[in-house]
PDB file of C-alpha atoms in Angstrom:
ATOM      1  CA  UNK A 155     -29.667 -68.657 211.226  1.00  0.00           C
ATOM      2  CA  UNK A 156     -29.950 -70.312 214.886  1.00  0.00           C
ATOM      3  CA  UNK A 157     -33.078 -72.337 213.799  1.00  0.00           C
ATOM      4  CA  UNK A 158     -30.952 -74.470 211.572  1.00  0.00           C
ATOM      5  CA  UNK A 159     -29.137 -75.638 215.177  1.00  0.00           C
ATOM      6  CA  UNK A 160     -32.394 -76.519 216.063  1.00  0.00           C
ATOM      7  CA  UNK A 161     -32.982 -78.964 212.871  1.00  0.00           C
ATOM      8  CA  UNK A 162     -29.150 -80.250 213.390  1.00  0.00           C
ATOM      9  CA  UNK A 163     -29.910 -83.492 215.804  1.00  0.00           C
ATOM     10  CA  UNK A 164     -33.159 -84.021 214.320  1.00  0.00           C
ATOM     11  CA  UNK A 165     -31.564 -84.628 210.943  1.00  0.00           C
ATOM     12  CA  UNK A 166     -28.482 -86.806 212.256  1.00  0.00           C
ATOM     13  CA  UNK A 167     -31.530 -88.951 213.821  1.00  0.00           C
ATOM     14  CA  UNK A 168     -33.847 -89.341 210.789  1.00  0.00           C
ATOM     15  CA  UNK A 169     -31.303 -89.316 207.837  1.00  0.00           C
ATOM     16  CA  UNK A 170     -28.181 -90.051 209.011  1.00  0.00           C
ATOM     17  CA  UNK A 171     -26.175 -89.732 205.883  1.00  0.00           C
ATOM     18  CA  UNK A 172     -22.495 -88.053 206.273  1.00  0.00           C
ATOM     19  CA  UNK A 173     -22.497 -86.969 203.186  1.00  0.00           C
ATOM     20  CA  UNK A 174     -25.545 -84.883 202.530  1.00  0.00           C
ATOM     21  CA  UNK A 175     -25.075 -83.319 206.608  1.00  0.00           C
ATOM     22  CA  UNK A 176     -21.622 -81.845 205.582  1.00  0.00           C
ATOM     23  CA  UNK A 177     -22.859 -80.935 202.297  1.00  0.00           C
ATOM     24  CA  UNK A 178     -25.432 -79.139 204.271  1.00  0.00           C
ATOM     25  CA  UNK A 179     -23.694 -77.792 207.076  1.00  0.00           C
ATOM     26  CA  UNK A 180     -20.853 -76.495 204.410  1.00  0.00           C
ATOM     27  CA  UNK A 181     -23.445 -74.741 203.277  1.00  0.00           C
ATOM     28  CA  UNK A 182     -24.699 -73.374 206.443  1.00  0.00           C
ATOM     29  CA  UNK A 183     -21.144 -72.061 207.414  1.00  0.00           C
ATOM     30  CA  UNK A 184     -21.571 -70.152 203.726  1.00  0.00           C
ATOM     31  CA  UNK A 185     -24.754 -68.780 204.747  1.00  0.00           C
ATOM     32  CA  UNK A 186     -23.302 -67.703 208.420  1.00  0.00           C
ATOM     33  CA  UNK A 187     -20.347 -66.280 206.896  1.00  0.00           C
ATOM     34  CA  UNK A 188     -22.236 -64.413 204.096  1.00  0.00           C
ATOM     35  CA  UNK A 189     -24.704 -62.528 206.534  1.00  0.00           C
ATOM     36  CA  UNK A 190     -22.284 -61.325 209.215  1.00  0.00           C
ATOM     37  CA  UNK A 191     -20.262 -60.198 206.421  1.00  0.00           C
ATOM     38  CA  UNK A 192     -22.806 -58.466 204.891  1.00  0.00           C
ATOM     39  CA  UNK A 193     -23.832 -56.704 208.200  1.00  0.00           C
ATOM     40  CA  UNK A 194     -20.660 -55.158 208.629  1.00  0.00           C
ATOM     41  CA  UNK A 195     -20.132 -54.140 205.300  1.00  0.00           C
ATOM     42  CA  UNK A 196     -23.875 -52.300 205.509  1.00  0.00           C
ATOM     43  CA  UNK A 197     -23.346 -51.430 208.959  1.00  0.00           C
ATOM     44  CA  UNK A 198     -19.466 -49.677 207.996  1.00  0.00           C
ATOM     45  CA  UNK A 199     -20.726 -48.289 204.628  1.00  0.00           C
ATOM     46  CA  UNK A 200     -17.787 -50.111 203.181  1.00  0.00           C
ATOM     47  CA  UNK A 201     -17.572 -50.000 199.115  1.00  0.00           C
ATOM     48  CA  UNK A 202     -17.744 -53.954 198.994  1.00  0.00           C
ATOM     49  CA  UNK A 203     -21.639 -53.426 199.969  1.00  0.00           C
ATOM     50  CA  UNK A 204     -22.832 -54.395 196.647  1.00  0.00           C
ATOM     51  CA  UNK A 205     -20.665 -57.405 196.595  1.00  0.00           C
ATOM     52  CA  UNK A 206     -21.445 -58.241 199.752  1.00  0.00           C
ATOM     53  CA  UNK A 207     -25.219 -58.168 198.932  1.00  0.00           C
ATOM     54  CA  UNK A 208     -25.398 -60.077 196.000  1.00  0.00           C
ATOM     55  CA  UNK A 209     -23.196 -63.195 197.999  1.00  0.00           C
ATOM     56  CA  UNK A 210     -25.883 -62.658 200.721  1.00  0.00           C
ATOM     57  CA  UNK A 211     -28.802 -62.813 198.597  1.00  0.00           C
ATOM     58  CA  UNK A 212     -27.249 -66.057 196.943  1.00  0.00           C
ATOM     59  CA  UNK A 213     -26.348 -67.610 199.876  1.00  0.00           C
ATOM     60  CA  UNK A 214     -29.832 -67.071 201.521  1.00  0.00           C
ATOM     61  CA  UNK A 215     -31.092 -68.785 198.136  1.00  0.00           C
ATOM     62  CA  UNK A 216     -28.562 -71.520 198.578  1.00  0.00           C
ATOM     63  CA  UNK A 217     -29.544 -72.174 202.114  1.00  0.00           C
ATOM     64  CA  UNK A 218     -32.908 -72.213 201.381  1.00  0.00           C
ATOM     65  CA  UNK A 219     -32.828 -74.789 199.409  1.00  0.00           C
ATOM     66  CA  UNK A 220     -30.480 -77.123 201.154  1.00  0.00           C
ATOM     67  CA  UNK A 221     -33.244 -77.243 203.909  1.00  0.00           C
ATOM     68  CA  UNK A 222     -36.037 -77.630 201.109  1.00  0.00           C
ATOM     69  CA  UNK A 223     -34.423 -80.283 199.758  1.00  0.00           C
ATOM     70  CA  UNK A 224     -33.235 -82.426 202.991  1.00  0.00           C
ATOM     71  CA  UNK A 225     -36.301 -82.049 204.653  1.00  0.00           C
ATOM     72  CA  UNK A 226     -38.272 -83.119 201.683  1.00  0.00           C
ATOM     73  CA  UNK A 227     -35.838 -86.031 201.533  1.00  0.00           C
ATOM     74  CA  UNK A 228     -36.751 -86.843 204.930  1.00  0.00           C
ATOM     75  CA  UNK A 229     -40.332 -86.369 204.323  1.00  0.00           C
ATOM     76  CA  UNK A 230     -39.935 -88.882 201.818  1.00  0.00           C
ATOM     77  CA  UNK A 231     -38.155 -91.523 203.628  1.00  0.00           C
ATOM     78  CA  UNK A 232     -40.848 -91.501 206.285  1.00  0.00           C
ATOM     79  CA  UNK A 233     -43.985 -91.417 203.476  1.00  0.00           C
ATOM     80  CA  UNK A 234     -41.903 -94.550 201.882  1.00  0.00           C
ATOM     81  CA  UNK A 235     -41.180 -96.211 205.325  1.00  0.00           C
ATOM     82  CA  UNK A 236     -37.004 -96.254 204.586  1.00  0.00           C
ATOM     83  CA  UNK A 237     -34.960 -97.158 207.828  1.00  0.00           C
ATOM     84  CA  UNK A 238     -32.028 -94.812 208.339  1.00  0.00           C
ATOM     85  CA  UNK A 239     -29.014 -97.284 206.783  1.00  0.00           C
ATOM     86  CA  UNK A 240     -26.095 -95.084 206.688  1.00  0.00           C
ATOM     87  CA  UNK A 241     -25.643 -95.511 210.767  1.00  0.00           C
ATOM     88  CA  UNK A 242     -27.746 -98.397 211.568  1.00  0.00           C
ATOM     89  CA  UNK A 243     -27.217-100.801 208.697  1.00  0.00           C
ATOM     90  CA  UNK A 244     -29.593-103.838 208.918  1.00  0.00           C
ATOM     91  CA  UNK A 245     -29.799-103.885 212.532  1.00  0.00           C
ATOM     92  CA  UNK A 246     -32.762-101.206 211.558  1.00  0.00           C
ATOM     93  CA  UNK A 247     -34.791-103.834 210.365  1.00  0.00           C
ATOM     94  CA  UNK A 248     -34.344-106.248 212.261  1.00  0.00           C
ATOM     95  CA  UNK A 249     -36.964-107.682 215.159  1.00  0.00           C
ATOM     96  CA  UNK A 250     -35.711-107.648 218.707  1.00  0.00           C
ATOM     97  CA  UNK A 251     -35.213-111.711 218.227  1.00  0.00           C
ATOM     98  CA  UNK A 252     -32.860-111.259 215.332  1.00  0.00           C
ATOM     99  CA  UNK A 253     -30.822-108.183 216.454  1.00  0.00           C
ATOM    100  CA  UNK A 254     -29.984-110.270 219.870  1.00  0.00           C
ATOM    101  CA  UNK A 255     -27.106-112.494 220.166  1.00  0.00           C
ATOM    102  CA  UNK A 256     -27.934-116.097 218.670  1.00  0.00           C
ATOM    103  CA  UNK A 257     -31.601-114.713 218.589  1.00  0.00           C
ATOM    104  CA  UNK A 258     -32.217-115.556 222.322  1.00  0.00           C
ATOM    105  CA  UNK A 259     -32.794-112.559 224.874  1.00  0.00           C
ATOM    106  CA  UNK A 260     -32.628-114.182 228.190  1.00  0.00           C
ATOM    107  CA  UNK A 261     -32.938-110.897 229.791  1.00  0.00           C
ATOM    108  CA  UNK A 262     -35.905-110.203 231.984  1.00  0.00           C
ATOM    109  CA  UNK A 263     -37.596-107.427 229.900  1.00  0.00           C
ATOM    110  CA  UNK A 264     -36.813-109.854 226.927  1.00  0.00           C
ATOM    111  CA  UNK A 265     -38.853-112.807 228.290  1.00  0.00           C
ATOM    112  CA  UNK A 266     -41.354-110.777 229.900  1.00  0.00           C
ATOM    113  CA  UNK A 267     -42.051-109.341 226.350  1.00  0.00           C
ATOM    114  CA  UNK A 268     -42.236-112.786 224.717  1.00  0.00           C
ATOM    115  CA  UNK A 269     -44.496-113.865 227.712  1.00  0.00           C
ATOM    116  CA  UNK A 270     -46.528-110.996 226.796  1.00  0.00           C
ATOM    117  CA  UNK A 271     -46.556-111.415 223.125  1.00  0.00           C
ATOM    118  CA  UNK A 272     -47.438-114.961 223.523  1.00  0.00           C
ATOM    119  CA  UNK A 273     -50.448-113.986 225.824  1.00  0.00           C
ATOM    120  CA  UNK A 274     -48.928-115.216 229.232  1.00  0.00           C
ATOM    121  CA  UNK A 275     -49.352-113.381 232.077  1.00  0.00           C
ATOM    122  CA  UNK A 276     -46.158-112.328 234.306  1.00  0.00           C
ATOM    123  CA  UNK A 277     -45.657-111.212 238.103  1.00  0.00           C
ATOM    124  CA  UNK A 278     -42.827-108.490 238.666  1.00  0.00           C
TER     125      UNK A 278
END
């Protein structure tokens, strides 16, 4: 279960949508919960084994397809060139003139990037 930590701040960057990460992480907890009790109750020969097998096996199912299904959806918003919205609104798609206050950047990396996009050429 520890790769899914790994796949937790790469999700929250790429598809930042509450709703489906604690859909998804419920899930996960399920899945966490389901295998530790399953290892006791195989490691204790308890009598709930069989129970406890048959909510592992469907919670291994389960889990495997909540990471199916929101990394295809991620897959797909990249192949379709979607902006993350849910955190970023607009402000994804906007160019650096736009997103700045009043659409001037009077900072010095913001008019040595319009000197460079206009083909000027800049000292330090």
């Amino acid at each position: 279960p520890q790769f899914v930590l790994w796949l937790v701040p790469l999700v929250i960057l790429a598809r930042p949508r509450i709703v489906e990460f604690l859909v998804w992480q419920v899930i996960e907890v399920f899945h966490w919960f389901a295998i530790f009790s399953w290892l006791y109750a195989n490691g204790a020969q308890t009598p709930t084994l069989g129970m406890w097998t048959t909510v592992y096996v469907g919670a291994v199912l389960l889990h495997v397809v909540a990471v199916v299904a929101i990394c295809g959806a991620t897959v797909g918003d990249i192949l379709r060139g979607r902006a993350p919205r849910d955190v970023a609104g607009e402000a994804a798609n906007l160019s650096p003139e736009q997103a700045s206050p009043g659409g001037l950047d009077s900072s010095a990396e913001g008019v040595r990037g319009r000197n460079r996009r206009q083909g000027e050429v800049t000292h330090g």
